[in-house]
PDB file of C-alpha atoms and ligand atoms in Angstrom:
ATOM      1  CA  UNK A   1      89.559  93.572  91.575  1.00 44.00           C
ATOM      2  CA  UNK A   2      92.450  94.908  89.366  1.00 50.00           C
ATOM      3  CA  UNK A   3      95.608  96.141  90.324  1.00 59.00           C
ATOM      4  CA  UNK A   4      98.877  97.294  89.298  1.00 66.00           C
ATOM      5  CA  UNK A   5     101.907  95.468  88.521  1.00 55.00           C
ATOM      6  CA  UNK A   6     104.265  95.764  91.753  1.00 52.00           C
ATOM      7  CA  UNK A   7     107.703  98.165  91.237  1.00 48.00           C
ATOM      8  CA  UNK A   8     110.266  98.312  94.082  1.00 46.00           C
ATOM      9  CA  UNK A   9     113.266  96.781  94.532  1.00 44.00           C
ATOM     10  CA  UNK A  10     112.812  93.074  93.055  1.00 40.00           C
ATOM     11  CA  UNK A  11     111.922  94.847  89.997  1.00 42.00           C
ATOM     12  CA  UNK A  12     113.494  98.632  89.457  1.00 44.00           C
ATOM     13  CA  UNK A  13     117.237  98.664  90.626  1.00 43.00           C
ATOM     14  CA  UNK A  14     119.177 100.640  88.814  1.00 44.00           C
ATOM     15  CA  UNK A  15     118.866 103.971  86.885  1.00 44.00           C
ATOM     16  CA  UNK A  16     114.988 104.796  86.924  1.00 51.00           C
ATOM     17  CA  UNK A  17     112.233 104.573  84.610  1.00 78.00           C
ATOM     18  CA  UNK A  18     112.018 108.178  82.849  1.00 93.00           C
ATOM     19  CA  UNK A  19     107.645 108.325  84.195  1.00 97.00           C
ATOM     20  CA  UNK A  20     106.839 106.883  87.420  1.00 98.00           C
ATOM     21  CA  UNK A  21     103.711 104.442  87.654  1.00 98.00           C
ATOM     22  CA  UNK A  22     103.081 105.997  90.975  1.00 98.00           C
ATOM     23  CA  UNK A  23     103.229 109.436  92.595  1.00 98.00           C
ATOM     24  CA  UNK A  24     102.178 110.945  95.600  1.00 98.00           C
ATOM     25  CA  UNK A  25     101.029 114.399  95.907  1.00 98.00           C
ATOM     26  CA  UNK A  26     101.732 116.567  99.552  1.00 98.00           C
ATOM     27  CA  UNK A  27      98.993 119.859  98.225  1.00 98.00           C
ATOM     28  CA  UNK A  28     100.544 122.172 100.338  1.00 98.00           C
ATOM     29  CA  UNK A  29     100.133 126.018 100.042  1.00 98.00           C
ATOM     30  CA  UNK A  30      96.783 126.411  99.518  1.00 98.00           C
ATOM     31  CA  UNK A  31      96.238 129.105 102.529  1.00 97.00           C
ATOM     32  CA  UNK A  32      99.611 130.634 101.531  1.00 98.00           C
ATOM     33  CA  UNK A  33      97.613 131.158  97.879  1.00 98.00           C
ATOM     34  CA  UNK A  34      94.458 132.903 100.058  1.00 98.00           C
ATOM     35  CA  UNK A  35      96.459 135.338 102.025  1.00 98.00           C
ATOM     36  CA  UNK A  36      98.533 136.284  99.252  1.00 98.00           C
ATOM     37  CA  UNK A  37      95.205 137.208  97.635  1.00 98.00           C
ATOM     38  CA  UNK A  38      93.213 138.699 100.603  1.00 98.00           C
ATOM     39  CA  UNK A  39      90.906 135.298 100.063  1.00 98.00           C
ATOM     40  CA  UNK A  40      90.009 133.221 103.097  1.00 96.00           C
ATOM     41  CA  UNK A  41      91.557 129.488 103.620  1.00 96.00           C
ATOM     42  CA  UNK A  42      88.977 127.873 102.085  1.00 96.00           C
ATOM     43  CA  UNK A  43      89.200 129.592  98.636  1.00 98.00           C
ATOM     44  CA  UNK A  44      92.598 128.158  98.307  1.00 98.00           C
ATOM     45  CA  UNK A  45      91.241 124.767  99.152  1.00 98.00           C
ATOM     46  CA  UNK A  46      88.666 125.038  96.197  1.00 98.00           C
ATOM     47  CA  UNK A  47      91.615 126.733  93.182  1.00 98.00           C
ATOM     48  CA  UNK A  48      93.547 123.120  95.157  1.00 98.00           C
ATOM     49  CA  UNK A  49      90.598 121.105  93.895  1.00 98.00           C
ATOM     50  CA  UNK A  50      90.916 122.983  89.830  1.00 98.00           C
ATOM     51  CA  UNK A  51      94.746 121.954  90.421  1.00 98.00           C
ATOM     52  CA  UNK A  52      94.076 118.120  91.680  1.00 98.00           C
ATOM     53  CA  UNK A  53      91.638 117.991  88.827  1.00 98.00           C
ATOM     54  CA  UNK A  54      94.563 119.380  85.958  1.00 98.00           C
ATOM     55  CA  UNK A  55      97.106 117.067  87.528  1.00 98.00           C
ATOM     56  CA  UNK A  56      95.159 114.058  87.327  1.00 98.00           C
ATOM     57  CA  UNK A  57      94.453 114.897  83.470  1.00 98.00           C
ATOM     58  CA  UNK A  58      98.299 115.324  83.301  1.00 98.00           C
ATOM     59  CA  UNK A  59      99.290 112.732  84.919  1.00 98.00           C
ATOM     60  CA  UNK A  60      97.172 110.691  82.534  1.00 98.00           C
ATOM     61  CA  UNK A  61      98.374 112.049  79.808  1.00 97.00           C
ATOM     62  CA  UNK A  62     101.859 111.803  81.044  1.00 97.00           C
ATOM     63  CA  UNK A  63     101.617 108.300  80.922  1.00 98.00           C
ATOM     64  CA  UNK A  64     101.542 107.719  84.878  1.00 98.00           C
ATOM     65  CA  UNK A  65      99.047 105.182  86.077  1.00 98.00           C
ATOM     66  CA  UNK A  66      98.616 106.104  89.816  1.00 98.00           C
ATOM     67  CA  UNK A  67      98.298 109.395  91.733  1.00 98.00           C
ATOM     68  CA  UNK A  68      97.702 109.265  95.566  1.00 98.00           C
ATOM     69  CA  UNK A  69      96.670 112.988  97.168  1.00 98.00           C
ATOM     70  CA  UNK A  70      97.062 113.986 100.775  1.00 98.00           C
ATOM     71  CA  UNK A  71      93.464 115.973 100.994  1.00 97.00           C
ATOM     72  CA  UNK A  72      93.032 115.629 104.581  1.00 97.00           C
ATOM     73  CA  UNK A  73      95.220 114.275 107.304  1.00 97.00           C
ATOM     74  CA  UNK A  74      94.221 112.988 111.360  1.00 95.00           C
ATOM     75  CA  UNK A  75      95.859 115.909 112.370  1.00 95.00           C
ATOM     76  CA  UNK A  76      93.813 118.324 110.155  1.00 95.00           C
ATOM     77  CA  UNK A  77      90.913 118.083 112.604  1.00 96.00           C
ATOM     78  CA  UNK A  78      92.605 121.127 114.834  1.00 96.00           C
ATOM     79  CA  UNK A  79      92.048 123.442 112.001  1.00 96.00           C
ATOM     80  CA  UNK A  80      89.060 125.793 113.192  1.00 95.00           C
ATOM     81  CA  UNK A  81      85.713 124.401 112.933  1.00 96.00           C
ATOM     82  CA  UNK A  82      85.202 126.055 109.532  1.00 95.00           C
ATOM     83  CA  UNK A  83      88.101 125.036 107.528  1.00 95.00           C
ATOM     84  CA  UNK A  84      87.268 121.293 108.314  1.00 96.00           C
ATOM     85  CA  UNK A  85      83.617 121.677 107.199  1.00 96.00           C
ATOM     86  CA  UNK A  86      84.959 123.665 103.903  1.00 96.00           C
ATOM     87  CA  UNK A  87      87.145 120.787 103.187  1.00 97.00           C
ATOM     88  CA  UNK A  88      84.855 118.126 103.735  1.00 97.00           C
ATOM     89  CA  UNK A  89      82.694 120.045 101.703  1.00 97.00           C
ATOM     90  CA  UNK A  90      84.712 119.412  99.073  1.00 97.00           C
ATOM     91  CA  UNK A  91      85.499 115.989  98.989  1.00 97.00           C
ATOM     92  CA  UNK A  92      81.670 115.865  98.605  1.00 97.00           C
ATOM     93  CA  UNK A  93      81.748 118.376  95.475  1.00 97.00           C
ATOM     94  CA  UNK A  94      84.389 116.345  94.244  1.00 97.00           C
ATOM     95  CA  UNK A  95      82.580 113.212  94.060  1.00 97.00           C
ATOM     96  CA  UNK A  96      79.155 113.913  93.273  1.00 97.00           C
ATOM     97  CA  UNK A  97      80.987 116.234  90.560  1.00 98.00           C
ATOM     98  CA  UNK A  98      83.570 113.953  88.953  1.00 98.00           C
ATOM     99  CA  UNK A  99      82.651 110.751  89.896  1.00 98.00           C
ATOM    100  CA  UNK A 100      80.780 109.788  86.890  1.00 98.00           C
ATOM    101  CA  UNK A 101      83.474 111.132  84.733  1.00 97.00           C
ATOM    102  CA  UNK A 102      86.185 109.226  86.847  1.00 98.00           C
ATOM    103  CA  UNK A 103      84.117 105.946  86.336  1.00 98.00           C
ATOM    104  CA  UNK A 104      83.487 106.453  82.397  1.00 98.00           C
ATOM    105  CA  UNK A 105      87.267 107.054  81.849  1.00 97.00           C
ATOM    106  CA  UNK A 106      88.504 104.096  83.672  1.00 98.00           C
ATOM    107  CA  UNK A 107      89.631 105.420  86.732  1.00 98.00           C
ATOM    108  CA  UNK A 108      89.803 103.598  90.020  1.00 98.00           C
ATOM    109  CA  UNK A 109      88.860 105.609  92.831  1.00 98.00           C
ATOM    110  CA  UNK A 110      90.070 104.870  96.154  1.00 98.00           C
ATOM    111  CA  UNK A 111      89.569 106.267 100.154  1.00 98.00           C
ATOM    112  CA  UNK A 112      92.622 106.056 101.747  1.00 98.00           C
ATOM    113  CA  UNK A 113      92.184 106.850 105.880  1.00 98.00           C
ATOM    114  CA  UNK A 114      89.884 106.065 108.719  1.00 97.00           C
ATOM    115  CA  UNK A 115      86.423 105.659 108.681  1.00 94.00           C
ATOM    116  CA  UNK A 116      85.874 106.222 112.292  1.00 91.00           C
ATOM    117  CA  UNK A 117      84.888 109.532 113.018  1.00 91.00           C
ATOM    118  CA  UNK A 118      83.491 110.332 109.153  1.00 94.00           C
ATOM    119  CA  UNK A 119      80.535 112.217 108.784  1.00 94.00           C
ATOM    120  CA  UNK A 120      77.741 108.893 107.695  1.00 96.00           C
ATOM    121  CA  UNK A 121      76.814 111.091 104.573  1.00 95.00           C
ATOM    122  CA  UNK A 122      80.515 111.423 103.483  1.00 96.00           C
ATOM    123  CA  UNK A 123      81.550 107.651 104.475  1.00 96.00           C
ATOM    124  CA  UNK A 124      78.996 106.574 102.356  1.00 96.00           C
ATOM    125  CA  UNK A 125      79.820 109.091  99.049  1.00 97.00           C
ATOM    126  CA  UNK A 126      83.409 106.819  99.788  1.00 96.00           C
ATOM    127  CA  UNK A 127      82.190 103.812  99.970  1.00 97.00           C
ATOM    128  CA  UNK A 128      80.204 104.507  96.679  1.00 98.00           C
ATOM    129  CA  UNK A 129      83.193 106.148  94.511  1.00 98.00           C
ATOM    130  CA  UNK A 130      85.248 102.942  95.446  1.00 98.00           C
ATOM    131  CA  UNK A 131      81.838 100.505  94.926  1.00 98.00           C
ATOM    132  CA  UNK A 132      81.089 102.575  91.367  1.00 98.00           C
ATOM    133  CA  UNK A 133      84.925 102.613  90.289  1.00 98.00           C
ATOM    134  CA  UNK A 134      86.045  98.926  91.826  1.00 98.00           C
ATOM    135  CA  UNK A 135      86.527  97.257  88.629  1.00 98.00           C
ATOM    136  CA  UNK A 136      88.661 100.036  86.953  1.00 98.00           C
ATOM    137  CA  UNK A 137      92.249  99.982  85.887  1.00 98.00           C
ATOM    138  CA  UNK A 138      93.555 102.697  83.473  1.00 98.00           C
ATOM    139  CA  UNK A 139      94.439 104.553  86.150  1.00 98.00           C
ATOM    140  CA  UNK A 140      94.003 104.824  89.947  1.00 98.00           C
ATOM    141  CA  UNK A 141      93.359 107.835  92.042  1.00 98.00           C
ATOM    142  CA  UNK A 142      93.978 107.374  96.085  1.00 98.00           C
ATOM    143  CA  UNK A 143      92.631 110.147  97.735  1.00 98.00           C
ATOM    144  CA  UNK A 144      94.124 110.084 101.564  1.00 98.00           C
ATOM    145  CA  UNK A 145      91.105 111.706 103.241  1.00 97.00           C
ATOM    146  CA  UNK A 146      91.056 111.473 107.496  1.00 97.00           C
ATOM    147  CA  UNK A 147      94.630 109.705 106.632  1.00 98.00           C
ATOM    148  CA  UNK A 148      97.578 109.352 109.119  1.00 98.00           C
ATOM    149  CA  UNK A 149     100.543 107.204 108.129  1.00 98.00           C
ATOM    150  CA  UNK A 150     100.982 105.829 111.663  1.00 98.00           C
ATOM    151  CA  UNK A 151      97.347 105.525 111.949  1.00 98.00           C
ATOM    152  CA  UNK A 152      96.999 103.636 109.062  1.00 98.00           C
ATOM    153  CA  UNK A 153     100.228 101.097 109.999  1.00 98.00           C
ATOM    154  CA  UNK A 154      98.071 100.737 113.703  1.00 98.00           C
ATOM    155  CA  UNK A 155      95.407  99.548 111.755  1.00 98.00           C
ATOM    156  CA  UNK A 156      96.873  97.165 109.971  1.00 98.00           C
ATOM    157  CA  UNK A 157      98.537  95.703 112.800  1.00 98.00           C
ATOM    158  CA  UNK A 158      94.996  95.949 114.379  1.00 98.00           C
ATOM    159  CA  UNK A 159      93.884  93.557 111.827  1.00 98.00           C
ATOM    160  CA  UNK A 160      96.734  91.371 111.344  1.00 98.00           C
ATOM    161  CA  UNK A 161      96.902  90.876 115.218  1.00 98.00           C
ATOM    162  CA  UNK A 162      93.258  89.892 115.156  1.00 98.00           C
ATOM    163  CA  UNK A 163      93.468  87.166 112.165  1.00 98.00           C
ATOM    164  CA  UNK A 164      96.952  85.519 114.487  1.00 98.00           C
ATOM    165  CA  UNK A 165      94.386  85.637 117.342  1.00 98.00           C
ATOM    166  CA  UNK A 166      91.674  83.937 115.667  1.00 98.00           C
ATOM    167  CA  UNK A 167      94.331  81.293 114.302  1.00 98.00           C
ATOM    168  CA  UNK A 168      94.008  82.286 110.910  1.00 98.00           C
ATOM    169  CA  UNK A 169      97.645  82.978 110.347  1.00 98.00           C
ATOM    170  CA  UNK A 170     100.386  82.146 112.588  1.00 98.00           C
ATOM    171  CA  UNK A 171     102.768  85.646 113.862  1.00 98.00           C
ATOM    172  CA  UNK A 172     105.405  84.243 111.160  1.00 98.00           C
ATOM    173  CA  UNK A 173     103.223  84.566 108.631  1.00 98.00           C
ATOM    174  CA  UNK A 174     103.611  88.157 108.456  1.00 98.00           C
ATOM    175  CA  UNK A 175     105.938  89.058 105.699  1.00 98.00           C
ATOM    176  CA  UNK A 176     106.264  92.915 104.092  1.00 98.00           C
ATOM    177  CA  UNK A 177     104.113  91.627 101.373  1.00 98.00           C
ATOM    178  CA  UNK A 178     101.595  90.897 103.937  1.00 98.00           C
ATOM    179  CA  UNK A 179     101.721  93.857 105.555  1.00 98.00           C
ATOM    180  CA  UNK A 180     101.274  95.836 102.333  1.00 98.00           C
ATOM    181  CA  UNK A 181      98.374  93.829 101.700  1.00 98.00           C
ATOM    182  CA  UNK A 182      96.854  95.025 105.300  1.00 98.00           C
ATOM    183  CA  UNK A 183      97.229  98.731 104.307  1.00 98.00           C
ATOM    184  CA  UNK A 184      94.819 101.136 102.679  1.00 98.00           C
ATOM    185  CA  UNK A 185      96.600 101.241  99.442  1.00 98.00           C
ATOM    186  CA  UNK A 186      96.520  97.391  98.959  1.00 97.00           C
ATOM    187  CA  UNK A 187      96.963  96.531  95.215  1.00 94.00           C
ATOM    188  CA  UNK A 188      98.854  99.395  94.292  1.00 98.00           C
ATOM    189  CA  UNK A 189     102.214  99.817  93.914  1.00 98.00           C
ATOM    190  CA  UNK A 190     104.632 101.751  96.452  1.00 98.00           C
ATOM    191  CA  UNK A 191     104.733 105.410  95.143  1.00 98.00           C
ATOM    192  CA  UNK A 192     108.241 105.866  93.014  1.00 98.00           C
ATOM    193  CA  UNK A 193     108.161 109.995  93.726  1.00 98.00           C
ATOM    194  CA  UNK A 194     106.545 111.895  96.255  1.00 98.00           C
ATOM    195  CA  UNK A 195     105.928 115.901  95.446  1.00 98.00           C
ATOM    196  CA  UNK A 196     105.257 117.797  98.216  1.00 98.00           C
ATOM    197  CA  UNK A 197     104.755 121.210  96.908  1.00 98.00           C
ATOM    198  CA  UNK A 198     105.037 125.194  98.458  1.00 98.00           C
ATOM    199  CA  UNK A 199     108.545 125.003  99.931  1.00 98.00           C
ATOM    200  CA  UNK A 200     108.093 122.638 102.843  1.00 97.00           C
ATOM    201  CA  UNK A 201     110.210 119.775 103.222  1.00 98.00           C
ATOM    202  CA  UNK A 202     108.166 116.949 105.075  1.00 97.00           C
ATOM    203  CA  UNK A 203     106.831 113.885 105.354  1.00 97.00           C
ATOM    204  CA  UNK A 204     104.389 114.881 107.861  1.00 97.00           C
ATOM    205  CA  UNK A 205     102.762 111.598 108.097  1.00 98.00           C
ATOM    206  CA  UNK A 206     101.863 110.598 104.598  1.00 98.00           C
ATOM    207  CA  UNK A 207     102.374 107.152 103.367  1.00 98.00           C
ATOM    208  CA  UNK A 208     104.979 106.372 105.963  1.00 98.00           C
ATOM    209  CA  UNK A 209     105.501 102.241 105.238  1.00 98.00           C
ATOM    210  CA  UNK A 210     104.629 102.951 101.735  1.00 98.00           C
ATOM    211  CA  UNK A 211     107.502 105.592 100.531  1.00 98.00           C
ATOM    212  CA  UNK A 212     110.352 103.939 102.085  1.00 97.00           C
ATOM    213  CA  UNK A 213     112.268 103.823  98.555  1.00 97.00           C
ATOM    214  CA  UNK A 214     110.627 106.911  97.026  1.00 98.00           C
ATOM    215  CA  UNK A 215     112.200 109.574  95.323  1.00 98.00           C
ATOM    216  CA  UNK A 216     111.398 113.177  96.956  1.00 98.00           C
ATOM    217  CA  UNK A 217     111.015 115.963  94.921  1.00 98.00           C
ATOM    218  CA  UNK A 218     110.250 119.574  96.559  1.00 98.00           C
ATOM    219  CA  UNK A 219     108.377 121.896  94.657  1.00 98.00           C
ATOM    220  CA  UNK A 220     108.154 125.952  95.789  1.00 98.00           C
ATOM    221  CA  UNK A 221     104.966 126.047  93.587  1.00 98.00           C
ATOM    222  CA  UNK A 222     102.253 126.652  96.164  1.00 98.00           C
ATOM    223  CA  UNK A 223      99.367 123.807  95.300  1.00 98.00           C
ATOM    224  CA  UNK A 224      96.206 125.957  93.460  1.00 98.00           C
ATOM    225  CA  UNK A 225      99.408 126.929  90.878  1.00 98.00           C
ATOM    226  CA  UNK A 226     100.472 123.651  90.200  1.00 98.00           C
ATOM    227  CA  UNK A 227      99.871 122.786  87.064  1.00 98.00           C
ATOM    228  CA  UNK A 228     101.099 119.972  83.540  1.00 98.00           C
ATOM    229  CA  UNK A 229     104.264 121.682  83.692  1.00 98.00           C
ATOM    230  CA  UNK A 230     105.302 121.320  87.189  1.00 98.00           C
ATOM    231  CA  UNK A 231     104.289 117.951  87.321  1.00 98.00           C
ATOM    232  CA  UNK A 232     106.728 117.681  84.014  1.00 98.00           C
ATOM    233  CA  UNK A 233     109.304 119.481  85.897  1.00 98.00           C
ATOM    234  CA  UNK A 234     109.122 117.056  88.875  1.00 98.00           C
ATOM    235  CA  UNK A 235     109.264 114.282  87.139  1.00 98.00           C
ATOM    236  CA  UNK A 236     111.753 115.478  85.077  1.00 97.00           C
ATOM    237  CA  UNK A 237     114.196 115.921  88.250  1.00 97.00           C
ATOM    238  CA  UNK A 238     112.910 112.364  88.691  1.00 97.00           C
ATOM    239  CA  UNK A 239     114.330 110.660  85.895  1.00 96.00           C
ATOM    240  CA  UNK A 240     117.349 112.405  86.573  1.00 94.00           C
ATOM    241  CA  UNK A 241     117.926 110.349  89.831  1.00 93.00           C
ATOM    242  CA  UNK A 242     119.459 106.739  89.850  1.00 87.00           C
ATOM    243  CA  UNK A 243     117.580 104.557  92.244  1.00 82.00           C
ATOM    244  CA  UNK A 244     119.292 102.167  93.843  1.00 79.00           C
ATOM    245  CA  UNK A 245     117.411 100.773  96.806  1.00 80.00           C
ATOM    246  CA  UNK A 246     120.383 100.029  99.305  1.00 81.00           C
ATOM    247  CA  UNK A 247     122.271  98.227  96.176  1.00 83.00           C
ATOM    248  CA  UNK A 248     125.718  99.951  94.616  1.00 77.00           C
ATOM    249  CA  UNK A 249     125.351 101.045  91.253  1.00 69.00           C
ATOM    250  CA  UNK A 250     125.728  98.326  88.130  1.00 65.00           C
ATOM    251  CA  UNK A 251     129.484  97.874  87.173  1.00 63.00           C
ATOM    252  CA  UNK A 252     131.152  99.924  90.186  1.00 61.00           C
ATOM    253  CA  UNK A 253     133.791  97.733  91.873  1.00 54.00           C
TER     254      UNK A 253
HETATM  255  C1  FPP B   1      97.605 121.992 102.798  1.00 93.22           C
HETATM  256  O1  FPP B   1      97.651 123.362 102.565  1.00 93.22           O
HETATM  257  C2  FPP B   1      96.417 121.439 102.160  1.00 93.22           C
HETATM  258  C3  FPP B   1      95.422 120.819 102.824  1.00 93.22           C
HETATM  259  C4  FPP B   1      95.422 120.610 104.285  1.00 93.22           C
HETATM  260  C5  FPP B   1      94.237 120.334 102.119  1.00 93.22           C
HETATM  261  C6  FPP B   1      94.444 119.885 100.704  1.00 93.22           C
HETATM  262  C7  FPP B   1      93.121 119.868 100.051  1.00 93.22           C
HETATM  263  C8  FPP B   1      92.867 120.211  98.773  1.00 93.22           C
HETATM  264  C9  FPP B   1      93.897 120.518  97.777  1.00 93.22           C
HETATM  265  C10 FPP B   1      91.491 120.317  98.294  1.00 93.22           C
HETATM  266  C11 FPP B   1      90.634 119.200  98.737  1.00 93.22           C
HETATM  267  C12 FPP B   1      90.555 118.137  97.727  1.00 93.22           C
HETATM  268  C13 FPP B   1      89.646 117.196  97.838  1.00 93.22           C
HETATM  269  C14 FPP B   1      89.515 116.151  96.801  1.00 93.22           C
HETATM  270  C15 FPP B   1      88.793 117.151  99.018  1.00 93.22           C
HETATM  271  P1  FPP B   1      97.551 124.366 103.807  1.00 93.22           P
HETATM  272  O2  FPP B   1      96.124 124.694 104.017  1.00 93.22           O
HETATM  273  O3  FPP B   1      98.206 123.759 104.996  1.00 93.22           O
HETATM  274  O4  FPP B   1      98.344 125.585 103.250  1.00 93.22           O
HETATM  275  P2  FPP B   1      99.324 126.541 104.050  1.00 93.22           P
HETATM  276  O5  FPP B   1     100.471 125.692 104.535  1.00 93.22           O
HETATM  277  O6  FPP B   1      99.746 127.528 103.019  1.00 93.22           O
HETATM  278  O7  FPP B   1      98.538 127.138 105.176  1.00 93.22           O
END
């Protein structure tokens, strides 16, 4: 099982590295992008899809070695009954499109998000993107499908609660490296910059435990435009900022 070398405080203090190892996407805007058109929702979904697939060849080429997507969140299940179906229709497309591609270019493929509730034909496309793509490492794509940050930090609670209960580890075991290692995007480094594109400025639930030191950019590009150069712009702003996870700065007094 690979995975990539750790970046956070013990290791990044100071003035940041000019390309992040890890960014996480927010694709918001994509029914803005339809109604601006006269499309329906779902057509902005699929030009979001073009755009993930452009980004990730960016990314790549940017020299970043793990993007994480918010595709579809817990709460995305009160969109009307056709929406959900379009999207899940496209996680489908996705893999059974690009996942040969992914796995003969070396990229990792992971499911971030609950299985419970899945449709059994799309849990198991999941199950075999991560199965084809497990022993990949020049880059790693997360896809947070049926993902809730608090969701995800109940689960591994859920799990860690049940190994203290079956004596496995004692309750002071559990350390922040532990708890990492109980969450959905185990093995891979906490995300340096988030992007959450179209205007908004939220969280909403994405990655919660996870981007507790990263760097927020806001982008107004609504997410079927996004393209190489706002990714390069983003990142750009990026480099500009000095991290200094709860530290001062090096040499002030
Ligand atoms: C938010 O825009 C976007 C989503 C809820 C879905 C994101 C999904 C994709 C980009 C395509 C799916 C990709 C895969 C791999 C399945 P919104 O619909 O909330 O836009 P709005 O705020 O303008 O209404």
């Amino acid at each position: 099982m690979s995975s990539v070398p750790a970046t956070g405080p013990a290791t990044r203090q100071g003035a940041s590295d000019a390309i992040p190892a890890h960014v996480a996407i927010i694709m918001d805007g994509n029914g803005r992008w339809a109604k601006a058109r006269g499309l329906p929702r779902a057509a902005g979904h699929e030009r979001g899809v073009e755009a993930l697939r452009n980004t990730v060849e960016a990314a790549r080429e940017m020299g970043i070695r793990c993007v994480t997507v918010f595709s579809f969140s817990t709460e995305n299940w009160r969109r009307p009954t056709s929406e959900v179906s379009a999207l899940f229709g496209l996680l489908k497309a996705y893999i059974r499109r690009d996942l040969a591609r992914l796995k003969r270019e070396g990229v990792r493929v992971r499911i971030a998000g609950t299985r419970d509730n899945l449709p059994e034909d799309i849990a198991k496309l999941v199950d075999e993107a991560e199965r084809e793509t497990a022993h990949n490492s020049a880059f790693h794509l997360t896809v947070a499908f049926n993902y809730g940050g608090r969701e995800e930090i109940v689960r591994a609670t859920q799990s860690l609660a049940g190994k203290v209960a079956r004596g496995e580890i004692a309750p002071g075991d559990i350390t922040e490296n532990l708890f990492s290692a109980a969450l959905d995007t185990r093995d891979l480094p906490d995300p340096d910059l988030l992007i959450r594109t179209s205007g908004e400025r939220r969280i909403s639930n994405f990655l919660l435990w996870q981007c507790a030191y990263s760097e927020l950019v806001f982008s107004d590009v609504l997410w079927p435009d996004f393209d190489s150069e706002a990714l390069r712009q983003a990142v750009a702003e990026f480099a500009g900022r000095e991290r200094r996870y709860g530290a001062v700065t090096a040499g002030a007094s």
